[in-house]
CSV table of C-alpha atoms in Angstrom, one decimal:
chain,number,residue,atom,x,y,z
A,1,MET,CA,0.0,0.0,0.0
A,2,ILE,CA,1.4,3.4,-1.1
A,3,LYS,CA,1.6,5.9,1.8
A,4,LEU,CA,1.6,9.7,1.2
A,5,SER,CA,2.6,12.7,3.3
A,6,LYS,CA,-0.2,14.8,4.6
A,7,ARG,CA,0.3,17.4,1.8
A,8,LEU,CA,0.3,14.9,-1.1
A,9,GLU,CA,-2.7,13.1,0.4
A,10,HIS,CA,-4.6,16.4,0.3
A,11,VAL,CA,-3.3,17.1,-3.2
A,12,SER,CA,-4.8,13.7,-4.3
A,13,ARG,CA,-8.2,14.8,-3.1
A,14,TYR,CA,-8.4,17.3,-5.9
A,15,VAL,CA,-7.8,14.8,-8.7
A,16,LYS,CA,-11.0,14.0,-10.4
A,17,LYS,CA,-12.1,10.3,-10.8
A,18,ASN,CA,-10.9,8.7,-14.0
A,19,SER,CA,-8.5,11.5,-14.8
A,20,ILE,CA,-5.3,11.0,-16.9
A,21,VAL,CA,-2.6,13.0,-15.0
A,22,ILE,CA,1.0,14.3,-15.3
A,23,ASP,CA,2.9,14.6,-12.1
A,24,VAL,CA,5.8,17.1,-12.7
A,25,GLY,CA,8.8,16.7,-10.5
A,26,THR,CA,7.4,13.4,-9.3
A,27,ASP,CA,10.4,12.5,-7.1
A,28,HIS,CA,9.8,8.9,-6.1
A,29,GLY,CA,6.5,8.7,-8.0
A,30,LEU,CA,4.5,8.1,-4.8
A,31,LEU,CA,1.6,10.3,-5.9
A,32,PRO,CA,1.0,8.7,-9.3
A,33,MET,CA,1.2,5.2,-7.8
A,34,TYR,CA,-1.2,6.1,-5.0
A,35,LEU,CA,-3.6,7.5,-7.6
A,36,VAL,CA,-3.5,4.4,-9.7
A,37,GLU,CA,-3.6,2.0,-6.7
A,38,ASN,CA,-6.7,3.7,-5.4
A,39,LYS,CA,-8.3,3.7,-8.9
A,40,ILE,CA,-8.6,7.5,-9.0
A,41,VAL,CA,-6.8,7.9,-12.3
A,42,LYS,CA,-6.8,5.7,-15.4
A,43,GLN,CA,-3.2,6.5,-16.5
A,44,ALA,CA,-0.3,8.8,-15.4
A,45,ILE,CA,2.9,10.3,-16.6
A,46,ALA,CA,5.5,10.7,-13.8
A,47,SER,CA,8.2,13.1,-14.9
A,48,ASP,CA,11.4,14.4,-13.3
A,49,VAL,CA,14.5,16.3,-14.4
A,50,VAL,CA,17.0,14.2,-12.6
A,51,SER,CA,17.9,11.0,-14.5
A,52,SER,CA,18.7,9.0,-11.3
A,53,ILE,CA,15.3,9.8,-9.8
A,54,VAL,CA,13.7,8.7,-13.1
A,55,THR,CA,15.5,5.4,-12.9
A,56,LYS,CA,14.5,4.8,-9.3
A,57,THR,CA,10.9,5.8,-9.9
A,58,ARG,CA,10.6,3.5,-13.0
A,59,ASP,CA,11.9,0.6,-10.8
A,60,ALA,CA,9.4,1.4,-8.1
A,61,VAL,CA,6.6,1.6,-10.6
A,62,ASN,CA,7.4,-1.6,-12.1
A,63,LYS,CA,8.0,-3.4,-8.8
A,64,ASN,CA,4.6,-2.3,-7.6
A,65,GLY,CA,3.0,-3.5,-10.8
A,66,PHE,CA,1.9,-0.2,-12.3
A,67,GLY,CA,4.1,-0.2,-15.4
A,68,ASP,CA,1.1,-0.5,-17.8
A,69,GLN,CA,-0.6,2.5,-16.3
A,70,ILE,CA,2.3,4.8,-15.3
A,71,LYS,CA,5.0,6.0,-17.7
A,72,VAL,CA,8.1,7.5,-16.2
A,73,VAL,CA,9.9,10.1,-18.3
A,74,LEU,CA,12.9,12.4,-18.1
A,75,SER,CA,11.8,16.0,-18.6
A,76,ASP,CA,12.7,19.5,-17.7
A,77,GLY,CA,9.2,20.6,-16.5
A,78,LEU,CA,6.8,19.9,-19.4
A,79,LYS,CA,9.3,20.5,-22.2
A,80,ASN,CA,9.6,16.9,-23.2
A,81,ILE,CA,6.0,15.9,-22.6
A,82,ASN,CA,4.1,14.5,-25.6
A,83,ASP,CA,0.9,12.8,-24.2
A,84,LYS,CA,0.0,10.7,-27.2
A,85,LYS,CA,3.6,9.6,-27.8
A,86,ILE,CA,3.9,8.6,-24.1
A,87,LEU,CA,0.5,7.2,-23.3
A,88,GLY,CA,-1.3,7.0,-26.6
A,89,THR,CA,-3.9,9.5,-25.3
A,90,ASP,CA,-4.3,13.1,-24.0
A,91,THR,CA,-3.9,13.9,-20.4
A,92,ASP,CA,-6.4,16.2,-18.7
A,93,THR,CA,-4.7,17.2,-15.4
A,94,ILE,CA,-1.3,18.6,-14.5
A,95,ILE,CA,0.0,18.3,-10.9
A,96,ILE,CA,3.0,20.4,-9.8
A,97,ALA,CA,3.6,19.9,-6.1
A,98,GLY,CA,6.6,20.7,-3.9
A,99,MET,CA,8.5,23.2,-6.1
A,100,GLY,CA,8.9,26.9,-5.5
A,101,GLY,CA,6.4,29.3,-7.0
A,102,ILE,CA,9.0,30.8,-9.4
A,103,LEU,CA,9.9,27.4,-10.9
A,104,THR,CA,6.2,26.4,-11.0
A,105,SER,CA,5.4,29.6,-12.9
A,106,ASP,CA,8.2,29.1,-15.3
A,107,ILE,CA,7.1,25.5,-16.1
A,108,LEU,CA,3.6,26.8,-16.9
A,109,LYS,CA,4.7,29.7,-19.0
A,110,ALA,CA,7.1,27.5,-21.0
A,111,ARG,CA,4.2,25.4,-22.3
A,112,LYS,CA,1.3,27.9,-22.1
A,113,ASP,CA,-0.4,26.6,-25.3
A,114,TYR,CA,-0.1,23.0,-24.1
A,115,ILE,CA,-1.6,23.6,-20.7
A,116,LYS,CA,-4.6,25.8,-21.7
A,117,ASN,CA,-7.2,22.9,-21.7
A,118,LYS,CA,-5.7,21.2,-18.6
A,119,ASN,CA,-6.9,21.2,-15.0
A,120,LEU,CA,-4.1,22.4,-12.8
A,121,ILE,CA,-3.4,21.3,-9.2
A,122,LEU,CA,-0.4,23.3,-7.9
A,123,SER,CA,1.2,23.2,-4.5
A,124,PRO,CA,4.1,25.6,-4.3
A,125,HIS,CA,6.2,25.6,-1.1
A,126,ARG,CA,6.8,29.3,-1.4
A,127,ASP,CA,5.9,32.4,-3.6
A,128,ASP,CA,2.3,31.3,-3.9
A,129,GLU,CA,1.3,34.9,-4.7
A,130,LEU,CA,3.4,34.8,-7.9
A,131,VAL,CA,1.6,31.5,-8.9
A,132,ARG,CA,-1.8,33.2,-8.6
A,133,ARG,CA,-0.6,36.1,-10.7
A,134,THR,CA,0.8,33.7,-13.3
A,135,LEU,CA,-2.4,31.8,-13.5
A,136,HIS,CA,-4.4,34.9,-14.3
A,137,GLU,CA,-1.8,36.0,-16.8
A,138,LEU,CA,-2.1,32.7,-18.6
A,139,GLY,CA,-5.9,32.9,-18.8
A,140,PHE,CA,-6.8,30.6,-15.9
A,141,GLU,CA,-9.5,30.8,-13.3
A,142,ILE,CA,-8.5,29.8,-9.7
A,143,THR,CA,-11.4,27.4,-8.7
A,144,SER,CA,-10.3,26.5,-5.2
A,145,GLU,CA,-7.6,26.8,-2.6
A,146,GLU,CA,-6.5,25.1,0.6
A,147,VAL,CA,-3.7,25.7,3.0
A,148,LEU,CA,-2.4,23.1,5.5
A,149,GLU,CA,0.4,22.5,8.0
A,150,ASP,CA,2.4,19.5,7.0
A,151,ARG,CA,5.2,20.1,9.4
A,152,GLU,CA,5.4,22.3,12.5
A,153,ASP,CA,5.0,25.9,11.3
A,154,LYS,CA,5.5,24.8,7.6
A,155,TYR,CA,2.4,25.6,5.6
A,156,TYR,CA,1.6,24.5,2.0
A,157,HIS,CA,-0.9,26.0,-0.4
A,158,ILE,CA,-2.9,23.9,-2.9
A,159,ILE,CA,-4.2,26.0,-5.7
A,160,CYS,CA,-6.6,24.5,-8.3
A,161,ALA,CA,-7.3,26.2,-11.7
A,162,LYS,CA,-8.9,25.7,-15.0
A,163,ALA,CA,-9.0,27.8,-18.2
A,164,GLY,CA,-11.4,30.8,-17.8
A,165,SER,CA,-11.8,34.3,-16.6
A,166,ASP,CA,-11.6,35.0,-12.9
A,167,THR,CA,-13.1,37.7,-10.6
A,168,LYS,CA,-11.0,40.8,-10.0
A,169,TYR,CA,-8.2,40.3,-7.4
A,170,THR,CA,-6.7,42.9,-5.2
A,171,ASP,CA,-3.1,42.8,-4.1
A,172,ASN,CA,-4.2,41.2,-0.8
A,173,ASP,CA,-6.2,38.6,-2.7
A,174,TYR,CA,-3.1,37.6,-4.6
A,175,LYS,CA,-1.0,37.6,-1.4
A,176,LEU,CA,-3.4,35.6,0.7
A,177,GLY,CA,-5.5,33.7,-1.8
A,178,LYS,CA,-8.9,35.1,-2.5
A,179,LYS,CA,-10.6,31.7,-2.4
A,180,LEU,CA,-9.1,31.0,1.0
A,181,ILE,CA,-9.9,34.3,2.8
A,182,ASN,CA,-13.5,34.4,1.4
A,183,LYS,CA,-14.4,30.9,2.6
A,184,LYS,CA,-17.7,31.0,4.4
A,185,TYR,CA,-16.5,28.4,6.8
A,186,LYS,CA,-12.9,28.6,8.0
A,187,ASP,CA,-11.4,25.3,8.7
A,188,ASP,CA,-8.9,24.6,11.5
A,189,GLU,CA,-5.9,24.6,9.2
A,190,LEU,CA,-6.8,28.0,7.7
A,191,ILE,CA,-7.4,29.5,11.1
A,192,LYS,CA,-4.0,28.2,12.3
A,193,PHE,CA,-2.4,29.7,9.1
A,194,LEU,CA,-3.9,33.1,9.7
A,195,ASN,CA,-2.8,33.2,13.3
A,196,HIS,CA,0.6,32.1,12.1
A,197,LEU,CA,0.8,35.0,9.7
A,198,ILE,CA,-0.2,37.4,12.5
A,199,ASN,CA,2.5,36.0,14.9
A,200,LYS,CA,5.1,36.1,12.1
A,201,ASN,CA,4.3,39.8,11.4
A,202,LYS,CA,4.5,40.6,15.1
A,203,ASN,CA,8.0,39.2,15.2
A,204,VAL,CA,9.0,41.2,12.3
A,205,ILE,CA,7.5,44.4,13.8
A,206,ASP,CA,9.4,43.8,17.0
A,207,LYS,CA,12.7,43.5,15.2
A,208,LEU,CA,11.9,46.5,13.0
A,209,SER,CA,11.0,48.7,16.0
A,210,LEU,CA,14.7,48.8,16.8
A,211,SER,CA,15.4,50.8,13.6
A,212,LYS,CA,14.3,54.4,13.2
A,213,ASN,CA,13.9,54.1,9.4
A,214,SER,CA,11.3,51.3,9.4
A,215,GLN,CA,8.1,53.0,10.4
A,216,ASP,CA,6.5,52.7,7.0
A,217,LYS,CA,7.1,48.9,6.9
A,218,ILE,CA,5.9,48.6,10.5
A,219,SER,CA,2.7,50.5,9.5
A,220,LEU,CA,2.1,48.2,6.6
A,221,LEU,CA,2.5,45.1,8.8
A,222,LYS,CA,0.2,46.5,11.5
A,223,ASN,CA,-2.5,47.2,8.9
A,224,GLU,CA,-2.0,43.6,7.5
A,225,ASN,CA,-2.5,42.2,10.9
A,226,GLU,CA,-5.6,44.2,11.5
A,227,MET,CA,-7.0,42.8,8.2
A,228,LEU,CA,-6.1,39.3,9.2
A,229,LYS,CA,-7.8,39.7,12.6
A,230,GLU,CA,-10.9,41.0,10.8
A,231,ILE,CA,-10.9,37.9,8.5
A,232,LEU,CA,-10.7,35.7,11.7
A,233,LYS,CA,-13.4,37.7,13.4
A,234,ASN,CA,-15.8,36.9,10.5
A,235,GLU,CA,-15.1,33.2,10.9
A,236,LYS,CA,-18.2,31.0,10.9
A,237,LEU,CA,-18.3,27.7,12.7
A,238,LYS,CA,-18.5,24.8,10.4
A,239,PRO,CA,-21.9,23.2,10.3
A,240,LYS,CA,-22.2,20.0,12.3
A,241,LYS,CA,-22.4,16.8,10.3
């Protein structure tokens, strides 16, 4: 039985039943194998830019009996991906999880025509604001977001998108995630994340207060904390099941 980290298990929840997926930067191929094992996807491409990882992943895929459904390929992002050549059919979903937001954005921009009809499931470990801006730049609508703590004080965003026009975003919407902060019911992970941001800003304010030339930055952070507190104040309890 394939075991996933908390983050990847949450990513798997956004994959639609009977999808055909590409997992970019697959590392050890755990996510594609999990998706196949649990009959969530029909087929998958597992790609990575490191040849030694590709070899180990291919061995693991074959050892677990998934060789007919998962094809492991060497590729720099999506540059060497040709669905029909690899699988004999088109894929419908691209997963990029665990990379930085800059690299994630670069991968998407490099194949902007190829990705335009795909469902995107992205989980950058930093620079999530840039990913949101890139998605809008490329003509995608952000359909849902989640944030979760996978390790102590280490938070990951999951951003899902599809081709389409989105509602207008403010700078704060891009920074925090409009679909997150506008959720009617704030889950425990989101509440923890918002409190984490408040405490992080407080620590920065304390350090900046030692400098006479940091008042503008301090003012911005204080205003941001007031906004975050307002979001938390509007929190509604989740309905009982």
